[in-house]
Short mmCIF file of C-alpha atoms in Angstrom, two decimals:
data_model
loop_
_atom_site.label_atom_id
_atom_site.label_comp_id
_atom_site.label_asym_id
_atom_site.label_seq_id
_atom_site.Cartn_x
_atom_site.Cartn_y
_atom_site.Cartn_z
CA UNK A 1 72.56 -11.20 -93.39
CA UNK A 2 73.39 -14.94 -94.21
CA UNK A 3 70.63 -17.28 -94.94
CA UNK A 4 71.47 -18.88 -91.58
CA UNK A 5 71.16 -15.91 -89.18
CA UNK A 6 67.81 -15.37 -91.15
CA UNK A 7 66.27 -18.86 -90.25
CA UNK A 8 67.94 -18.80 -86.58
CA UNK A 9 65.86 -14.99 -86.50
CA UNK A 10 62.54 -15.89 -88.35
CA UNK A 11 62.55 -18.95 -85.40
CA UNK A 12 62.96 -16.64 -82.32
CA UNK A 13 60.47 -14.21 -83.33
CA UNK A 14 57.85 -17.24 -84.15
CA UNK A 15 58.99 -18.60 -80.60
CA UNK A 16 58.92 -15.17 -78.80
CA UNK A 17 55.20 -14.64 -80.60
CA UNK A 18 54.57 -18.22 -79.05
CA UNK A 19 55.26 -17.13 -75.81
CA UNK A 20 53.71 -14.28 -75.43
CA UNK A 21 50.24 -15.44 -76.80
CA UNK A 22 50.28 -18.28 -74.04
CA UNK A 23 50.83 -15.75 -71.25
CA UNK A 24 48.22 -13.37 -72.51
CA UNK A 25 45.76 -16.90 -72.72
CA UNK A 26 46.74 -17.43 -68.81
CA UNK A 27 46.51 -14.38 -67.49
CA UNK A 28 43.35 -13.97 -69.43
CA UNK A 29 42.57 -17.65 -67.77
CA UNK A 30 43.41 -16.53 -64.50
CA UNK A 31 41.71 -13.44 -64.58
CA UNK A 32 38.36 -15.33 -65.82
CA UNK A 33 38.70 -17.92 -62.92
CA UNK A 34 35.62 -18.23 -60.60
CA UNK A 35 36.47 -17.65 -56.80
CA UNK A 36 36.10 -20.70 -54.50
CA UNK A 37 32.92 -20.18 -52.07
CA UNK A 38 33.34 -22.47 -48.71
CA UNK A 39 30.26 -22.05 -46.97
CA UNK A 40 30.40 -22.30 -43.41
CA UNK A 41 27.16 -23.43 -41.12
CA UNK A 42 28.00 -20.91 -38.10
CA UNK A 43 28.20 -17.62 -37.63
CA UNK A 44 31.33 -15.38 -37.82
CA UNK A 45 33.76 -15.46 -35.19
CA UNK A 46 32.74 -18.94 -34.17
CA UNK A 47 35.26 -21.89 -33.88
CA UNK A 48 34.36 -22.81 -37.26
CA UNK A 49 34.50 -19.84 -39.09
CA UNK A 50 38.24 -19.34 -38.16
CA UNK A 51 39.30 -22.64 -39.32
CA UNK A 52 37.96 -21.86 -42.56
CA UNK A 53 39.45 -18.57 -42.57
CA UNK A 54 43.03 -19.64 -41.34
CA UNK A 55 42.62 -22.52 -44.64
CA UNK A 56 41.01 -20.37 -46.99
CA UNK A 57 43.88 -17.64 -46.53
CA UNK A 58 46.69 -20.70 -47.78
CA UNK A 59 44.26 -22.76 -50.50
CA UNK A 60 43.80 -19.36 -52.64
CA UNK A 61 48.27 -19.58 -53.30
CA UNK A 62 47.66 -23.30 -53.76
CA UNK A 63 44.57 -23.30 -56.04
CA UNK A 64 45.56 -19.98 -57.69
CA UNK A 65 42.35 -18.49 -57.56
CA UNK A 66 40.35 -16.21 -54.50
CA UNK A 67 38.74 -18.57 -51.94
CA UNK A 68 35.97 -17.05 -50.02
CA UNK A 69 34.18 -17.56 -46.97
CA UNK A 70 30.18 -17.35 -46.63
CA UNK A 71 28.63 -18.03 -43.76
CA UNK A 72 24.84 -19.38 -43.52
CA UNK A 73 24.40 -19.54 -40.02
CA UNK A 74 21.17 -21.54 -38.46
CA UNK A 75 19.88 -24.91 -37.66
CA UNK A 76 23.32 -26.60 -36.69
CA UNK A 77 24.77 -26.23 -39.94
CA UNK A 78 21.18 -27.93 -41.65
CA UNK A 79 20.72 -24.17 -44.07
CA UNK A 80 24.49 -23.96 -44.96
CA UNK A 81 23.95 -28.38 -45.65
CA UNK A 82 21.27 -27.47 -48.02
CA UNK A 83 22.77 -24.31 -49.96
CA UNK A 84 25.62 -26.86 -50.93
CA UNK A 85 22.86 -29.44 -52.05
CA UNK A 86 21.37 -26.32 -54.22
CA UNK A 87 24.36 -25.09 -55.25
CA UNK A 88 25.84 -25.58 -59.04
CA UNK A 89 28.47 -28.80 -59.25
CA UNK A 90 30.81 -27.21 -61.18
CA UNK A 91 33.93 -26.98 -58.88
CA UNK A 92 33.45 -23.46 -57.38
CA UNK A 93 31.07 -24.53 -54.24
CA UNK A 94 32.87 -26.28 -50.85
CA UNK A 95 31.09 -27.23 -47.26
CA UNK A 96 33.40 -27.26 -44.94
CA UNK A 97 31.76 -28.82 -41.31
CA UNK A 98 32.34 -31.30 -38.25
CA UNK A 99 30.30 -34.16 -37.74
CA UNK A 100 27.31 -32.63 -36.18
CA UNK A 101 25.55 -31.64 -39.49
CA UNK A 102 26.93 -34.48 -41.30
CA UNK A 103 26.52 -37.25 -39.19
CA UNK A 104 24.32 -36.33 -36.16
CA UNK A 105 21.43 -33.73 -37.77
CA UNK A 106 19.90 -36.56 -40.44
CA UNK A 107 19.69 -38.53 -37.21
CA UNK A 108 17.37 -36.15 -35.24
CA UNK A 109 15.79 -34.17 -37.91
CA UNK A 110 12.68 -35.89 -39.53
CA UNK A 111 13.32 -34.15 -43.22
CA UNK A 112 16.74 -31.94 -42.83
CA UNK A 113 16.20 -31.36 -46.63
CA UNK A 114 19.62 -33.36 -47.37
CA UNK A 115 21.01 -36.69 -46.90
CA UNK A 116 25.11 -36.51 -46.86
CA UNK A 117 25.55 -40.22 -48.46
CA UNK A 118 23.42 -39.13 -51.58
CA UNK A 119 23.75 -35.58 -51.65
CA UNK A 120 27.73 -34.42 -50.89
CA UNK A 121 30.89 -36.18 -51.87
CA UNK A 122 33.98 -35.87 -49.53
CA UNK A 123 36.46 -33.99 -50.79
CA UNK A 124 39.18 -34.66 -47.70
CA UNK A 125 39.04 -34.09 -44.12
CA UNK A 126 41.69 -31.83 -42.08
CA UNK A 127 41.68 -32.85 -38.05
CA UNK A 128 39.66 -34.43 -35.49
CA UNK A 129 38.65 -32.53 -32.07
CA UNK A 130 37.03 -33.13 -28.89
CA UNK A 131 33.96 -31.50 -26.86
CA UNK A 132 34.51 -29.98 -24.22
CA UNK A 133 32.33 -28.68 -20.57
CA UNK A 134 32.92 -24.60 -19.65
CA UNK A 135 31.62 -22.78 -16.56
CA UNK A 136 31.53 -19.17 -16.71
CA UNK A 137 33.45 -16.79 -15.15
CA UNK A 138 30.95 -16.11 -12.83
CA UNK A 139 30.39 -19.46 -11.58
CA UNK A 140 32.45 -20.13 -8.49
CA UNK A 141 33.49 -23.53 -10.04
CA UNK A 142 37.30 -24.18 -11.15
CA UNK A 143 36.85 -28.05 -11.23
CA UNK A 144 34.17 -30.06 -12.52
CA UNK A 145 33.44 -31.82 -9.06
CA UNK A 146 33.29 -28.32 -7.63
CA UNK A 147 30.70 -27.74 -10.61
CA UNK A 148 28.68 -30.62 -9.56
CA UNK A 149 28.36 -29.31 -5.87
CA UNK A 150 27.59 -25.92 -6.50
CA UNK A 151 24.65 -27.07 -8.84
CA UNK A 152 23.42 -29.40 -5.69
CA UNK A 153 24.17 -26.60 -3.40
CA UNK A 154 22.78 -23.42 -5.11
CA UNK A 155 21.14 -24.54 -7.26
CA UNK A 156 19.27 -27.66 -5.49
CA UNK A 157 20.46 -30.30 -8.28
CA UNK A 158 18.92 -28.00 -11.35
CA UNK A 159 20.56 -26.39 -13.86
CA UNK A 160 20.74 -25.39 -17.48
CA UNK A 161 23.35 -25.50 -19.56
CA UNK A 162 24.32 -23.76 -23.32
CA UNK A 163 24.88 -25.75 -26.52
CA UNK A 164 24.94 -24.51 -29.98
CA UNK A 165 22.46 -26.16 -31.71
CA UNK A 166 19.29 -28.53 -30.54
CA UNK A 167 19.16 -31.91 -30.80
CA UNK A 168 22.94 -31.44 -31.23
CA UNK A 169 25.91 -33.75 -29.83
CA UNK A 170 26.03 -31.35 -26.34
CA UNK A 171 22.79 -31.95 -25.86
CA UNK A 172 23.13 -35.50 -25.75
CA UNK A 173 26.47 -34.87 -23.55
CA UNK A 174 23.92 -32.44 -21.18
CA UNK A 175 21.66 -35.61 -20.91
CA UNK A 176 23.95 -37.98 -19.68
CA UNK A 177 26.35 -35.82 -17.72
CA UNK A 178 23.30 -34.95 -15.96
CA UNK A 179 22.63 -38.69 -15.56
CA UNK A 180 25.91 -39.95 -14.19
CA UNK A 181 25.90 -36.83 -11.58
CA UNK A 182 22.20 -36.90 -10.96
CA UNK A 183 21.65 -33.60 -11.84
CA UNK A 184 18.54 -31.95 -13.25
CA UNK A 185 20.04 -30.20 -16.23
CA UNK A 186 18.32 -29.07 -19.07
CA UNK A 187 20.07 -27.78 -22.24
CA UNK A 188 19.75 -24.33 -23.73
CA UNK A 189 20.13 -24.22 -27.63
CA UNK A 190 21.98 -21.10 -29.50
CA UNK A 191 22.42 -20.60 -32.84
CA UNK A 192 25.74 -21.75 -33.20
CA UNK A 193 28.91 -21.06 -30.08
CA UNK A 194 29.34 -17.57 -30.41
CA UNK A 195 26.01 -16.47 -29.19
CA UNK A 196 25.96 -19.22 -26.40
CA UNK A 197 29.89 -17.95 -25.42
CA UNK A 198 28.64 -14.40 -25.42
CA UNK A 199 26.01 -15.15 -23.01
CA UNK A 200 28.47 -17.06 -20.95
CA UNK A 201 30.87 -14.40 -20.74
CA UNK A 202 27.88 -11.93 -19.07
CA UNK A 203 27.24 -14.40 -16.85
CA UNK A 204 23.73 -14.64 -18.36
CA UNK A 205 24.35 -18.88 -18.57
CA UNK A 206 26.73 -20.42 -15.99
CA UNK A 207 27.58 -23.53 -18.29
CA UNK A 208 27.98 -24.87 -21.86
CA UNK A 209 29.45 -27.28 -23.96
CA UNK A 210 30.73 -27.03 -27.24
CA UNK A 211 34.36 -27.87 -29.44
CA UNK A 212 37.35 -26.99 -27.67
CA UNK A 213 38.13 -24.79 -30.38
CA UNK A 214 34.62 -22.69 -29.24
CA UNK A 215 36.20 -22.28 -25.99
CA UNK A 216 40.05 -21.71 -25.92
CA UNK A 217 40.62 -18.44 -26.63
CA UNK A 218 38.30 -16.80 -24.05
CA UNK A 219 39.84 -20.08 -21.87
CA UNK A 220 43.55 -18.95 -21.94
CA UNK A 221 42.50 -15.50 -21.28
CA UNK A 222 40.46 -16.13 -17.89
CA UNK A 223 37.17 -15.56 -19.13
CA UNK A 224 35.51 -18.83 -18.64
CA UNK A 225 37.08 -22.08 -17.67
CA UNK A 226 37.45 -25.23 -19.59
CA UNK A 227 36.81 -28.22 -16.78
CA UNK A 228 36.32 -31.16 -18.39
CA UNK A 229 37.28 -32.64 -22.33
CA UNK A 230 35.73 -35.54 -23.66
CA UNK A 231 38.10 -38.40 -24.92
CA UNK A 232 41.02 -40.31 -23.74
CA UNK A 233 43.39 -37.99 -23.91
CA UNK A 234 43.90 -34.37 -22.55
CA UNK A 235 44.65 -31.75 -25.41
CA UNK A 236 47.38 -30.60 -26.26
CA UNK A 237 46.34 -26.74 -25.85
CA UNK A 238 44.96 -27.20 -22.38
CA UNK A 239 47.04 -29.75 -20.73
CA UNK A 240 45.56 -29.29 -17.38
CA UNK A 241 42.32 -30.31 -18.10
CA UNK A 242 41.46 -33.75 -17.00
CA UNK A 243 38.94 -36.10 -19.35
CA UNK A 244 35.57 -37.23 -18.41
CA UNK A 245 37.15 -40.60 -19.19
CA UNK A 246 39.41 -39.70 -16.33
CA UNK A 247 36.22 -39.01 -14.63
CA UNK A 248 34.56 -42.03 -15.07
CA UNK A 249 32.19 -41.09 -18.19
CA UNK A 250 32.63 -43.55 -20.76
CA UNK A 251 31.77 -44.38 -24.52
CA UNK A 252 33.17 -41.44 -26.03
CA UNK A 253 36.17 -42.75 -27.97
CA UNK A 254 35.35 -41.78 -31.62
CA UNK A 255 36.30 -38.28 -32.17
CA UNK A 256 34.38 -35.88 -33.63
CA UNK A 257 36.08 -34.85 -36.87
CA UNK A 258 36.33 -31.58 -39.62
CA UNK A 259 35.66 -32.25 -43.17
CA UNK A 260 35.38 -30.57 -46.61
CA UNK A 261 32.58 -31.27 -49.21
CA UNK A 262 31.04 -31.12 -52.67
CA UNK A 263 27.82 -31.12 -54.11
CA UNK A 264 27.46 -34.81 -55.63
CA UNK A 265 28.54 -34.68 -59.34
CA UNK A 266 31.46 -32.43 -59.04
CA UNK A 267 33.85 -33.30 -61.59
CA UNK A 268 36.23 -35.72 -60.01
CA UNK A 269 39.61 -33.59 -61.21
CA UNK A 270 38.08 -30.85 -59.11
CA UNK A 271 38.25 -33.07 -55.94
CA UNK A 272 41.29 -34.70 -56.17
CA UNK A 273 43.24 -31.00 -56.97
CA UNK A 274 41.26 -29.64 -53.85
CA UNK A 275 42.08 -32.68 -51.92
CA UNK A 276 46.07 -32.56 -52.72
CA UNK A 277 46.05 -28.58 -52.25
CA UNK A 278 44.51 -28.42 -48.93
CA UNK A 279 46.98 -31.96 -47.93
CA UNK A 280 50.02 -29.32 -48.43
CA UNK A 281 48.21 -26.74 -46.71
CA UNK A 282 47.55 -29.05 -43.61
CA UNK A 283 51.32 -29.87 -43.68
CA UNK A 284 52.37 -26.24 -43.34
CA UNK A 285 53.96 -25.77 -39.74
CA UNK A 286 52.22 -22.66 -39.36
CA UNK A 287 48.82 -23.71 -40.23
CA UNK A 288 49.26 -26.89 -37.95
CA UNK A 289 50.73 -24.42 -35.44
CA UNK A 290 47.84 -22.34 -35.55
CA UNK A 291 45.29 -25.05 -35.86
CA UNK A 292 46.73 -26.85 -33.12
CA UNK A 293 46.48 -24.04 -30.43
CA UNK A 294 42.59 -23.64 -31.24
CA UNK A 295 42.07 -27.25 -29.61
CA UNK A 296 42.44 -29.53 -33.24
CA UNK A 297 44.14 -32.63 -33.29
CA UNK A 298 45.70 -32.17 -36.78
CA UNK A 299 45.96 -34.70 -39.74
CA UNK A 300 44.88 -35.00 -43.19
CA UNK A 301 42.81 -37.49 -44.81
CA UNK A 302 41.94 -38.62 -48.00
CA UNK A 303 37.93 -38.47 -49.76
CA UNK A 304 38.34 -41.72 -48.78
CA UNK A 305 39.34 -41.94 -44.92
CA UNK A 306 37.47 -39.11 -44.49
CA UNK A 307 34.03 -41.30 -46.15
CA UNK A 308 35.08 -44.02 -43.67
CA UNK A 309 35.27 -42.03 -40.62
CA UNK A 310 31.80 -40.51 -41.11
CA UNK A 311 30.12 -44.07 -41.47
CA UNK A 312 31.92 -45.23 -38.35
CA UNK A 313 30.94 -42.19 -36.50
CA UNK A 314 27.56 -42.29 -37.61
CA UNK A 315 26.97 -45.31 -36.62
CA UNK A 316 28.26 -44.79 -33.10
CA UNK A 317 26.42 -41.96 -32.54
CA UNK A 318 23.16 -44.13 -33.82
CA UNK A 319 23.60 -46.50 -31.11
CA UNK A 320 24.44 -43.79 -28.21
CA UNK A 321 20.99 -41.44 -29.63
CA UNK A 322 18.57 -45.00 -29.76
CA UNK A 323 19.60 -45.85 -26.35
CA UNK A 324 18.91 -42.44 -25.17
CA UNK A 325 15.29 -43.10 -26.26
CA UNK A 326 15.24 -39.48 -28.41
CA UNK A 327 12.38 -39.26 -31.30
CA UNK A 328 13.27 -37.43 -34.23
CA UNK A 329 11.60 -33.83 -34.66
#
């Protein structure tokens, strides 16, 4: 064997030796990587546990490593809030939520045992949504108005109505629906939609309100029946169903919105590689598809946009919860 051939050898076996000591390293890396917890503040089979499930099931391909769901139902979201306040900053802990427990519960909860400003750091936000007013099957309603005179009529101006949580964003909605159509209604707190929708569906409540993602599955299938959406807009999933801006109730135009968050002091690379991966997952047509037909409005924003439309929400929501004269338990 020449001297070349020898060197041109000794060099592929030092570069094949290379090579296969950096894929045993990532493997080995890969195999040592921590799962990805997202803790959800509802119980399973709510509208929020199957967003998270639907993103979860495309940010373990982009991340690379197993991204799990917990749930820790109770209190609107306030014990799932305060695991992520507890929980470690190292990357491996996520909150996904809408706006009630991060901008709503530190409103009407003397000591919620968290404060969102101090305590999480947005990591990006996903869509925005709307609430939405659902009679049940058994109710002889299939308009609002007709909901409105069957409450006067049967049920001499009184009624109650579900919402998932107390002191919650439907509750406030109860109040002054209840004021505009001078009706007595009082709101009935669940723990979360899926208890409140399962009452609904037995007929044991005639009325709730919740996301329109709570309602649109047992919606489309003739269970119960979406009659009114907040907004200015109809959705997209249920067309047909006119807006209590339509109907005259107004002050509602800041949506209600879906974010992700961190436990403050999360390492910043952390962030903005969750933050890009779940902006491709968003753009996926089949998780906008999907999303879409659950009642979302899709669209992904940044730590930042997502930061700005909590403050401005917040702050709308102050004003409509002072003027509704409601002390904080």
């Amino acid at each position: 064997m020449t001297t070349s051939r020898r060197h041109l050898l000794s060099r592929l076996l030092r570069t094949a030796a290379f090579l296969g000591a950096a894929l045993t390293v990532g493997v080995a890396a890969a195999q040592s990587a921590k799962p990805v917890r997202i803790l959800v503040g509802f119980p399973a089979g709510g509208g929020s546990d199957a967003i998270a499930r639907a993103l979860a099931d495309k940010l373990k391909d982009q991340l690379g490593v197993p991204v799990v769901v917990e749930n820790r139902p109770g209190a609107g979201g306030q014990i799932a809030a305060q695991a992520l306040k507890a929980a470690a900053p190292d990357g491996t802990t996520l909150f996904l939520t809408h706006d009630h427990t991060i901008s709503i519960l530190p409103q009407v909860v003397k000591n919620p045992g968290f404060d969102p400003v101090r305590d999480f750091v947005p990591v990006g936000g996903f869509a925005t949504f709307v609430n939405a007013f659902a009679v049940s099957g058994g109710t002889p309603a299939n308009t609002f108005t007709e909901y409105v005179n069957w409450v006067k009529t049967a049920g001499s101006g009184k009624g109650a109505v579900g919402i998932p949580a107390p002191a919650s964003t439907p509750e406030f909605l109860v109040k002054l629906i209840g004021q505009k159509y001078q009706l007595d209604l009082v709101s009935a707190p669940y723990r979360g939609s899926a208890p409140m929708i399962a009452d609904m569906l037995g007929n044991q409540i005639n009325a709730g309100v919740a996301s329109v993602q709570d309602f649109i599955e047992n919606h489309k299938a003739g269970k119960l029946r979406v009659v009114g959406v907040l907004g200015t807009k109809r959705q997209a999933a249920m067309p047909d169903v006119p807006t209590f801006d339509e109907m005259g109730l107004k002050g509602f135009e800041d949506l209600p919105y879906y974010g992700i968050y961190a436990p403050t002091g999360t390492p910043q690379k952390f962030i903005t590689e969750f933050s890009i991966a779940l902006s491709k997952v968003v753009a996926m047509p089949d998780v906008r598809d999907q999303l879409t037909a659950m009642g979302l409005t899709v669209g992904y924003m940044t730590p930042q946009q997502l930061a700005t439309r909590q403050a401005d929400y917040t702050k709308a929501w102050t004003r409509i919860i002072q003027t509704s004269g409601f002390v904080a338990q």
